[in-house]
mmCIF file of C-alpha atoms in Angstrom:
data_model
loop_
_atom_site.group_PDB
_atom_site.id
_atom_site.type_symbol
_atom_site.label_atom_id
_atom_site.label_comp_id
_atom_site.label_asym_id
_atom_site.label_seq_id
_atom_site.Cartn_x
_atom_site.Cartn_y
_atom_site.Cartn_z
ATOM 1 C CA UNK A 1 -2.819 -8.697 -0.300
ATOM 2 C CA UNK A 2 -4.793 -5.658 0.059
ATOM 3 C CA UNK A 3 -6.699 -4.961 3.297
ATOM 4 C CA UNK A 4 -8.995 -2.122 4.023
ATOM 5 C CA UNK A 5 -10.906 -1.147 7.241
ATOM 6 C CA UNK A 6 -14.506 -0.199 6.321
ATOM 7 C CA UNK A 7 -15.318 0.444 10.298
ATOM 8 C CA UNK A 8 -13.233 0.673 13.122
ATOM 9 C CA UNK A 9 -14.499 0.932 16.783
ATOM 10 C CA UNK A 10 -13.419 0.737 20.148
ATOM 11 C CA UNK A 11 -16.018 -0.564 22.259
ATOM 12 C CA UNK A 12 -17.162 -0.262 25.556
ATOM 13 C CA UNK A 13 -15.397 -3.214 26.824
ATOM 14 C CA UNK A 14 -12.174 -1.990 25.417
ATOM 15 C CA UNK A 15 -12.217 -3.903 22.399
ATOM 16 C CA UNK A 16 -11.073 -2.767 19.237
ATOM 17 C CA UNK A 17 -13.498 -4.323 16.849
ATOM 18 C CA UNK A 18 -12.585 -3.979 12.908
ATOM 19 C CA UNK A 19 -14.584 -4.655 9.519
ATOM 20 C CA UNK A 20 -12.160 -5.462 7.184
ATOM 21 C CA UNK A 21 -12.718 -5.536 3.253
ATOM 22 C CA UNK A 22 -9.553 -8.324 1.921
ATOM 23 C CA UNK A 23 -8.552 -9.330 -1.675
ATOM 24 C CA UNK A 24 -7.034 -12.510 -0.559
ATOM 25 C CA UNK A 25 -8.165 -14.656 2.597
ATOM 26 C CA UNK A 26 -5.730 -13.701 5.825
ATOM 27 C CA UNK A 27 -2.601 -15.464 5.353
ATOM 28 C CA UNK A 28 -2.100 -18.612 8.444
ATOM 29 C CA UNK A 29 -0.220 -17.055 11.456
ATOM 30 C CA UNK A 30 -1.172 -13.130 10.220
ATOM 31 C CA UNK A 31 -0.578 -10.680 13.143
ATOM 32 C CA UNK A 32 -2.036 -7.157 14.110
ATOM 33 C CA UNK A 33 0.760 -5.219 14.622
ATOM 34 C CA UNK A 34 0.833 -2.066 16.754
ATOM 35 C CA UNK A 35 3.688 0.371 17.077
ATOM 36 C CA UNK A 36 4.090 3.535 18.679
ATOM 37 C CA UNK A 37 5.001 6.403 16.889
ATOM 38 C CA UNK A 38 8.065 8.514 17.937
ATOM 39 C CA UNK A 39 8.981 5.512 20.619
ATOM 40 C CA UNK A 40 8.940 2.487 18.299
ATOM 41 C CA UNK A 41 7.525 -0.311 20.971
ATOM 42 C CA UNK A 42 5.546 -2.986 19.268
ATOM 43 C CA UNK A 43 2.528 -5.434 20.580
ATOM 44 C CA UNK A 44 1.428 -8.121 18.057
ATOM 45 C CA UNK A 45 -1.241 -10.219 18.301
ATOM 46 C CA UNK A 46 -2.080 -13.260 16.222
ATOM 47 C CA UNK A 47 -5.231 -13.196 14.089
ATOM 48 C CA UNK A 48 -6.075 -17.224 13.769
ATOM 49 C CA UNK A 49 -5.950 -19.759 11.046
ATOM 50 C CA UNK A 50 -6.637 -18.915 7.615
ATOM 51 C CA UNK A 51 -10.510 -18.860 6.639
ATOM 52 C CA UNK A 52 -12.462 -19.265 3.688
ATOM 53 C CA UNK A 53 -12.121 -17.360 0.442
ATOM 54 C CA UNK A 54 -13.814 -14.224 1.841
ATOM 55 C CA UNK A 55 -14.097 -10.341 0.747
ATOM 56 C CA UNK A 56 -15.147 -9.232 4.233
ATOM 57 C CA UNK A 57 -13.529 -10.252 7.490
ATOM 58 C CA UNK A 58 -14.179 -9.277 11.186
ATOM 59 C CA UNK A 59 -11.582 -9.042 13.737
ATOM 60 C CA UNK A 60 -11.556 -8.057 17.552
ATOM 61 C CA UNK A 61 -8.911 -7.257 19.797
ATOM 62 C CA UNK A 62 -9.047 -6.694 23.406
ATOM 63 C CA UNK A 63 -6.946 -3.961 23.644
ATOM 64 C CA UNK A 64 -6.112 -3.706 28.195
ATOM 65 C CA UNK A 65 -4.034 -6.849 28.632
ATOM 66 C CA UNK A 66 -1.858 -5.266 24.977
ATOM 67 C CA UNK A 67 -0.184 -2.809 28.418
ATOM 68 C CA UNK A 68 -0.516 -0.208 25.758
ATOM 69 C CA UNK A 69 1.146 3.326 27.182
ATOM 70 C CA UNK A 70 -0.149 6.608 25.794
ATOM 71 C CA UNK A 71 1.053 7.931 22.566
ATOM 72 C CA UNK A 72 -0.600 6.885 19.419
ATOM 73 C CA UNK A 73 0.248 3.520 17.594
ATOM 74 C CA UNK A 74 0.067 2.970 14.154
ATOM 75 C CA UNK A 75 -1.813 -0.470 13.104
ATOM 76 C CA UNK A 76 0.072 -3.075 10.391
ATOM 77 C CA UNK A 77 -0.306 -6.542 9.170
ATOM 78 C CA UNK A 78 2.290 -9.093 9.204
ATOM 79 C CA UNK A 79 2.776 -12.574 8.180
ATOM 80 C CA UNK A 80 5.981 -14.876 7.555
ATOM 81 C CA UNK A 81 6.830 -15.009 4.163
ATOM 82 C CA UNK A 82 7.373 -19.463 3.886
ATOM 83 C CA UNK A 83 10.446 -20.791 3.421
ATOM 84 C CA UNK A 84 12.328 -20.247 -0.030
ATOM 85 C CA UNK A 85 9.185 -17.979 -0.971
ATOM 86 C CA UNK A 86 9.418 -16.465 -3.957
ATOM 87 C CA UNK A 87 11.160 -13.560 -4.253
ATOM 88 C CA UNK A 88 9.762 -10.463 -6.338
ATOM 89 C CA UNK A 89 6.627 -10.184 -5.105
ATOM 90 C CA UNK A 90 4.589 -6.981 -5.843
ATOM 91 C CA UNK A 91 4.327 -4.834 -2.454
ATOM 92 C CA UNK A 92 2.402 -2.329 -1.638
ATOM 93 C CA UNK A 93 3.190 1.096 -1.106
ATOM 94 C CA UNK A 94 3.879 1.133 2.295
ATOM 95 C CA UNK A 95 5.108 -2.139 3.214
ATOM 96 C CA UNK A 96 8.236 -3.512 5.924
ATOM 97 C CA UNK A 97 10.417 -6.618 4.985
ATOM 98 C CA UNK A 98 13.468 -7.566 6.819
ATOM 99 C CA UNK A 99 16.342 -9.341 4.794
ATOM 100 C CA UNK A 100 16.472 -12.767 4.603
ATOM 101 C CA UNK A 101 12.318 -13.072 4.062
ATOM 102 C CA UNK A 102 11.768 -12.008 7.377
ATOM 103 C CA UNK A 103 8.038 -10.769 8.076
ATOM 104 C CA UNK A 104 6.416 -9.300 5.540
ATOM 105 C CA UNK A 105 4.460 -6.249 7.182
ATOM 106 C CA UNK A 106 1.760 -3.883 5.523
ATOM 107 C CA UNK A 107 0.107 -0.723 7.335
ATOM 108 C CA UNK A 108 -3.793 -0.902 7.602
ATOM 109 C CA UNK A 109 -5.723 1.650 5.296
ATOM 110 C CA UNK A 110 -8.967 2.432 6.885
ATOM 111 C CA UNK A 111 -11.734 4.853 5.605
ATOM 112 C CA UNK A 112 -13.947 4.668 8.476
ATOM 113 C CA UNK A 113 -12.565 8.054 10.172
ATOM 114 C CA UNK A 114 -13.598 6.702 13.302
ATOM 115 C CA UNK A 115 -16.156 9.861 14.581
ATOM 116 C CA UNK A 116 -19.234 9.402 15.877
ATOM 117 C CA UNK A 117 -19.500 11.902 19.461
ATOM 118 C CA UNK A 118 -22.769 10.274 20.781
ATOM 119 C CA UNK A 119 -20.556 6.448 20.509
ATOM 120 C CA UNK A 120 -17.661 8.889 22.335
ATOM 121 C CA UNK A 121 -19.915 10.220 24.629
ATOM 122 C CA UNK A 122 -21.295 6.946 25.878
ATOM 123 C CA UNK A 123 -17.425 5.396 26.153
ATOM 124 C CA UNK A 124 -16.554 8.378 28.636
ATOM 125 C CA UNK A 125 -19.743 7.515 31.070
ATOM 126 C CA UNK A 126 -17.528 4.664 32.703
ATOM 127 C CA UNK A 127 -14.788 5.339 35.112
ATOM 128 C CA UNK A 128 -11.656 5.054 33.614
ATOM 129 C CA UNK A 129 -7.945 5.933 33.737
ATOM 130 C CA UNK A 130 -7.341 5.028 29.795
ATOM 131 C CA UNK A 131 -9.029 5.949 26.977
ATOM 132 C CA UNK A 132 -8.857 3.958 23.675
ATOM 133 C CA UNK A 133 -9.846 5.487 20.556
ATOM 134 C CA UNK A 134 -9.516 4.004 16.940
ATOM 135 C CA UNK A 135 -9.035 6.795 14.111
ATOM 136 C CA UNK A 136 -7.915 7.107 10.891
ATOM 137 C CA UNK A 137 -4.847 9.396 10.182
ATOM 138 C CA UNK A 138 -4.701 12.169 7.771
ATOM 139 C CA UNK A 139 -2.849 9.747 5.310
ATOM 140 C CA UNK A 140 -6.101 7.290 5.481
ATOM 141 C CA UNK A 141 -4.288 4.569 7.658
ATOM 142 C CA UNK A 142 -5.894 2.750 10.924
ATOM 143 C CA UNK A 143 -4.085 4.225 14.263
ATOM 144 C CA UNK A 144 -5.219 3.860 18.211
ATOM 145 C CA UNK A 145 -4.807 6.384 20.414
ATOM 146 C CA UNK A 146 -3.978 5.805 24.148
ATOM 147 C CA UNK A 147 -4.576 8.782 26.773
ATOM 148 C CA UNK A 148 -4.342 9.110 30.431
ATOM 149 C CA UNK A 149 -8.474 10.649 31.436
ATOM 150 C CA UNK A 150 -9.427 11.862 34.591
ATOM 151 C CA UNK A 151 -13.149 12.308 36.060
ATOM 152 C CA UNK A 152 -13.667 15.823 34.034
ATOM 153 C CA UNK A 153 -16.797 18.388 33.058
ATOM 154 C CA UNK A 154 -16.341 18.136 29.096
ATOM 155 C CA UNK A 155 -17.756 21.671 27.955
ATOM 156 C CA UNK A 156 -20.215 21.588 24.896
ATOM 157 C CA UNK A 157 -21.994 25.455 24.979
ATOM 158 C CA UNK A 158 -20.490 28.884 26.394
ATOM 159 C CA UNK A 159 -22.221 32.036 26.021
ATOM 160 C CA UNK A 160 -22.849 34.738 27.854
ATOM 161 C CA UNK A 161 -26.574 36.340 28.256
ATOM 162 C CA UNK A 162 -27.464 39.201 30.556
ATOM 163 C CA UNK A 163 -24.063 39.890 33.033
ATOM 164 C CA UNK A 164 -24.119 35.840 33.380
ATOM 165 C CA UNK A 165 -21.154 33.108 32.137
ATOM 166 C CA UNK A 166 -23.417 30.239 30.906
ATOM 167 C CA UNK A 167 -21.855 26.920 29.819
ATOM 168 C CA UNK A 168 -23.557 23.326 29.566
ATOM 169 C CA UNK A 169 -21.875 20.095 28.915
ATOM 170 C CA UNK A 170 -21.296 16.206 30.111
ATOM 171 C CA UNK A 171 -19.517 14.826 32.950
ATOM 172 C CA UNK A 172 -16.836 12.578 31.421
ATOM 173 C CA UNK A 173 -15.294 9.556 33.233
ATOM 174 C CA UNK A 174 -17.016 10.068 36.464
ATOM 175 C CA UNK A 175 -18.884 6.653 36.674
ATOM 176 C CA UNK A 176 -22.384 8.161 37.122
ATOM 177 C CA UNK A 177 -25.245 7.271 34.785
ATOM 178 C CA UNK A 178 -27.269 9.380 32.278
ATOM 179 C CA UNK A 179 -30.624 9.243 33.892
ATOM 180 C CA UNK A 180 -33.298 11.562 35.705
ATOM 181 C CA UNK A 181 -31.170 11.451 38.442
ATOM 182 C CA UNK A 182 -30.484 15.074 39.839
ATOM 183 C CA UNK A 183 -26.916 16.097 41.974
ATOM 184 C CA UNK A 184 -25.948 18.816 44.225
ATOM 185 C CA UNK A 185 -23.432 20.575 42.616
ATOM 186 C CA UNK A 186 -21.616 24.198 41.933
ATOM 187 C CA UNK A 187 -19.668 26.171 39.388
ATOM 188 C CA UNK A 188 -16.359 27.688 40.815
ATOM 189 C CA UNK A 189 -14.383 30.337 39.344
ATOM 190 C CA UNK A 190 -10.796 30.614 40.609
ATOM 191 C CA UNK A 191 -7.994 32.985 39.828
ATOM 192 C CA UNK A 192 -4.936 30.978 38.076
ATOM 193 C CA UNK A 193 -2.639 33.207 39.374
ATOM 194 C CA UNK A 194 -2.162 35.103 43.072
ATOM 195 C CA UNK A 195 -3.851 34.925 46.145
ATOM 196 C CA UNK A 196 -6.627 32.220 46.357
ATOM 197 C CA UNK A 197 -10.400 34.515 45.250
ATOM 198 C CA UNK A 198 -13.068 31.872 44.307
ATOM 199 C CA UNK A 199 -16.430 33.292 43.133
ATOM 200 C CA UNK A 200 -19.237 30.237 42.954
ATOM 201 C CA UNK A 201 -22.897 29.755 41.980
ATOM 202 C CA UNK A 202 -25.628 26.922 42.122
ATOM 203 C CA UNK A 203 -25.155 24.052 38.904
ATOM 204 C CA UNK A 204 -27.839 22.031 37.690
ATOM 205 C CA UNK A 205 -26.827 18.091 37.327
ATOM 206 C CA UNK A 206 -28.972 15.708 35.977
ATOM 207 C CA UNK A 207 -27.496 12.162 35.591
ATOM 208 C CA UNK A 208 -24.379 13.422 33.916
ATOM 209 C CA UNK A 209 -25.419 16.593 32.024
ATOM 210 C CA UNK A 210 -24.647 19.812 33.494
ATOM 211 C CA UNK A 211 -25.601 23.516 33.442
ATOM 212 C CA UNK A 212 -24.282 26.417 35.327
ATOM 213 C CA UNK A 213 -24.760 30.114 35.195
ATOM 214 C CA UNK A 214 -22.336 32.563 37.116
ATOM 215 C CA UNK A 215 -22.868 36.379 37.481
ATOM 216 C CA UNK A 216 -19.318 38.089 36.136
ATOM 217 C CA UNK A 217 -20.459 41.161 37.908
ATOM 218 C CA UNK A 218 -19.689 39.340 41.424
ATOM 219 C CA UNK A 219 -16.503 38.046 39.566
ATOM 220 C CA UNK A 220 -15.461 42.048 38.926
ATOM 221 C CA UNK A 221 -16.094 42.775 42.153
ATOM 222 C CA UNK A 222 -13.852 39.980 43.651
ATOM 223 C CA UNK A 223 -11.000 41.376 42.767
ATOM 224 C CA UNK A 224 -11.743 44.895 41.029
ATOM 225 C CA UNK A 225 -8.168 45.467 40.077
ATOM 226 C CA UNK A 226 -7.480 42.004 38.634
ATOM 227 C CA UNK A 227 -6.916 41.433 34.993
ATOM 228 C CA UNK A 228 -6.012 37.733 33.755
ATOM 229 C CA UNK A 229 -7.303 34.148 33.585
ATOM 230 C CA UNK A 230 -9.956 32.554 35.779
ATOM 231 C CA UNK A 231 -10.134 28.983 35.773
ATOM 232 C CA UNK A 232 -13.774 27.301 35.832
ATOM 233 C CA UNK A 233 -14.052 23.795 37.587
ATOM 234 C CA UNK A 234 -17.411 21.958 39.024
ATOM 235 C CA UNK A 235 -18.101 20.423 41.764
ATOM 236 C CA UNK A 236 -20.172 17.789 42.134
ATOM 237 C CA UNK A 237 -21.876 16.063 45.606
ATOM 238 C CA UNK A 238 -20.276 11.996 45.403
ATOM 239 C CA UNK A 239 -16.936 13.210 43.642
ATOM 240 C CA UNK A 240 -13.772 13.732 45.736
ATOM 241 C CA UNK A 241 -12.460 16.429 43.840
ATOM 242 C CA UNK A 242 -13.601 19.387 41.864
ATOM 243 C CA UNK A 243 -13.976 18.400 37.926
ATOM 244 C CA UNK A 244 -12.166 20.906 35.490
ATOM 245 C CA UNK A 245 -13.985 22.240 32.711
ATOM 246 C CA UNK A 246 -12.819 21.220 28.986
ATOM 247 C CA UNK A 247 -13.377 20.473 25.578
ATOM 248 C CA UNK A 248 -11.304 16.282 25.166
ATOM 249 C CA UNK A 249 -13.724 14.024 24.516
ATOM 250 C CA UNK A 250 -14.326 14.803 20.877
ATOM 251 C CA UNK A 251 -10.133 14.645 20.513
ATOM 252 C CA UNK A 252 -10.084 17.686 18.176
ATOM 253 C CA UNK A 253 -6.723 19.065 19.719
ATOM 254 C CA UNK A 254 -5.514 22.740 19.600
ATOM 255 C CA UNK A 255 -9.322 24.600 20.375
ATOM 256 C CA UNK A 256 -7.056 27.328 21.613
ATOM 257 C CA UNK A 257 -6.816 27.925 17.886
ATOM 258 C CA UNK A 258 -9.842 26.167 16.131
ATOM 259 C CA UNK A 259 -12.197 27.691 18.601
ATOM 260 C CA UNK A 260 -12.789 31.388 19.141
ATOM 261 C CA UNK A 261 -15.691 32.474 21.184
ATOM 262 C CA UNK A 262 -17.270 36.194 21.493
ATOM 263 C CA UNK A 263 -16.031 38.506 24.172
ATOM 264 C CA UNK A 264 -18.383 40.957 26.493
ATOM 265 C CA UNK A 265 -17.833 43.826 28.585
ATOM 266 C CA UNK A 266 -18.954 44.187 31.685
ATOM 267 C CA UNK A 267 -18.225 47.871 33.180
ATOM 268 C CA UNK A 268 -15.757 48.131 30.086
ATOM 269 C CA UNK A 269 -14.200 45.618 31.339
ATOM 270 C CA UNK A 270 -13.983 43.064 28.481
ATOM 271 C CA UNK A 271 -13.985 39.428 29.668
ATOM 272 C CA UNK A 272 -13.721 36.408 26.904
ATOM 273 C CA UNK A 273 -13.810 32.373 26.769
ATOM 274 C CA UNK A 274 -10.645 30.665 25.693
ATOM 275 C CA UNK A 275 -8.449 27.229 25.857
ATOM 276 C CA UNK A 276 -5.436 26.869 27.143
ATOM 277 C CA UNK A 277 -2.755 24.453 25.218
ATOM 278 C CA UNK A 278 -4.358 21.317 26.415
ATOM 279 C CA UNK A 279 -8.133 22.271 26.040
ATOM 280 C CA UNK A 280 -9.202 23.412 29.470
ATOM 281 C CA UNK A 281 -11.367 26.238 29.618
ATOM 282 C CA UNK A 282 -10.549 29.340 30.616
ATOM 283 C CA UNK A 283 -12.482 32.872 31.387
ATOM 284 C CA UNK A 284 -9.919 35.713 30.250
ATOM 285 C CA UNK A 285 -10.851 39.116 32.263
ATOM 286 C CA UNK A 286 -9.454 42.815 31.225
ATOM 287 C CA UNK A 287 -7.487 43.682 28.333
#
């Protein structure tokens, strides 16, 4: 049996919804398998009775009571081969079978590569402390990826216009709502290193878009001898702690090396954007 996802999505409930395309109706007591790469842990969960001679199936999975841990897990189907079932039976290419016609397991292709940022942007509006996320792998086959989020300013535009460190983005996981609503909030630049200098500035929020603009000639003059990394954070009236500024929600990893942004100088003293390792934003001051 062939099985293809056409469209894979993990809604806002947590529920990973699926379109498949089938050649054959699901086999009686087929599973969705998924197992974590690297640590090999498995959750199955059974997909019903068989239906009617079908092309196109649907299938949803709540995906919260799986106790999924972070990592990503690749997706398979499985069903018990009967017993005495034939033996020879053409397999796909990727395909598990344990001796003695144990299950009979085949991983999930999927074209639907699973990226659409407004559908990402409106799953990180609600507080959370895991993130699901259906993709498709660079081999074309259906994975979910589990991560540990935080309440966090998710950076979409840096530039820098007239002495001034401008960025805008969304506030990620913080529970508020995208409305008119407007709240009190600044932009903080601290040093990552040494004793404790924080430079900050008024930020515009409104519901849960953000804009701040900080002068880098008060940042020089903080610490006029100081060359390094400054980290950016926001702070936001209703939220217990300050948000740090990044680049996550879109799960493009490594924009220390997929983004590169355009230094200035500011008394000769150049001063760039970058991203550290895990995508937080950093302002890099002096040579």
């Amino acid at each position: 049996m062939r099985v293809v996802v056409t469209d894979a999505e993990v809604t806002m409930a947590d529920v990973l919804s699926l379109r498949l395309a089938i050649s054959d109706p699901l086999a009686e007591g087929t599973r969705l398998v998924l197992r974590q790469r690297g640590g090999g842990a498995e959750v199955a969960v059974a997909l019903g009775a068989p239906g009617a001679e079908v092309r196109e199936a649907s299938v949803a999975v709540s995906l919260a009571p799986l106790a999924l841990t972070p990592g990503r897990w690749d997706a398979y189907l499985e069903h018990d081969d009967p017993p005495g079932g034939p033996e020879g039976v053409a397999r796909a290419p990727v395909r598990e079978r344990s001796p003695d016609r144990g299950p009979r397991r085949t991983r999930v292709q999927c074209v639907d590569p699973g990226f659409s940022l407004d559908r990402l942007d409106a799953y990180a509006l609600s507080r959370r402390t895991l993130a699901y996320r259906a993709y498709r792998t660079r081999n074309g086959y259906l994975a979910v990826k589990v991560a540990h989020v935080e309440p966090g300013a998710d950076v979409r535009a840096v530039w820098f216009r007239e002495g001034r460190f401008e960025v805008t983005g969304l506030l990620a996981y913080t529970g508020f709502v995208d409305d008119d609503s407007h709240h009190t909030a600044r932009l903080a630049l601290r040093r990552a290193e040494g004793p404790e200098t924080a430079v900050t500035a008024t930020a515009t929020v409104k519901g849960v878009r953000f804009h701040a603009a900080l002068s880098l000639c008060d940042v020089l003059a903080a610490t006029p001898e100081y060359e390094g990394l400054w980290e950016p954070s926001l702070e936001v009236d209703g939220l217990e702690a300050p948000l740090p500024l990044g680049a996550r929600i879109d799960d493009v990893d490594g924009k220390g090396r997929r983004v590169q942004y355009p230094d200035t100088r500011v008394d000769g003293v150049p001063v760039r954007p970058c991203y550290t390792s895990d995508d937080e934003l950093r302002l890099e001051v002096g040579g």
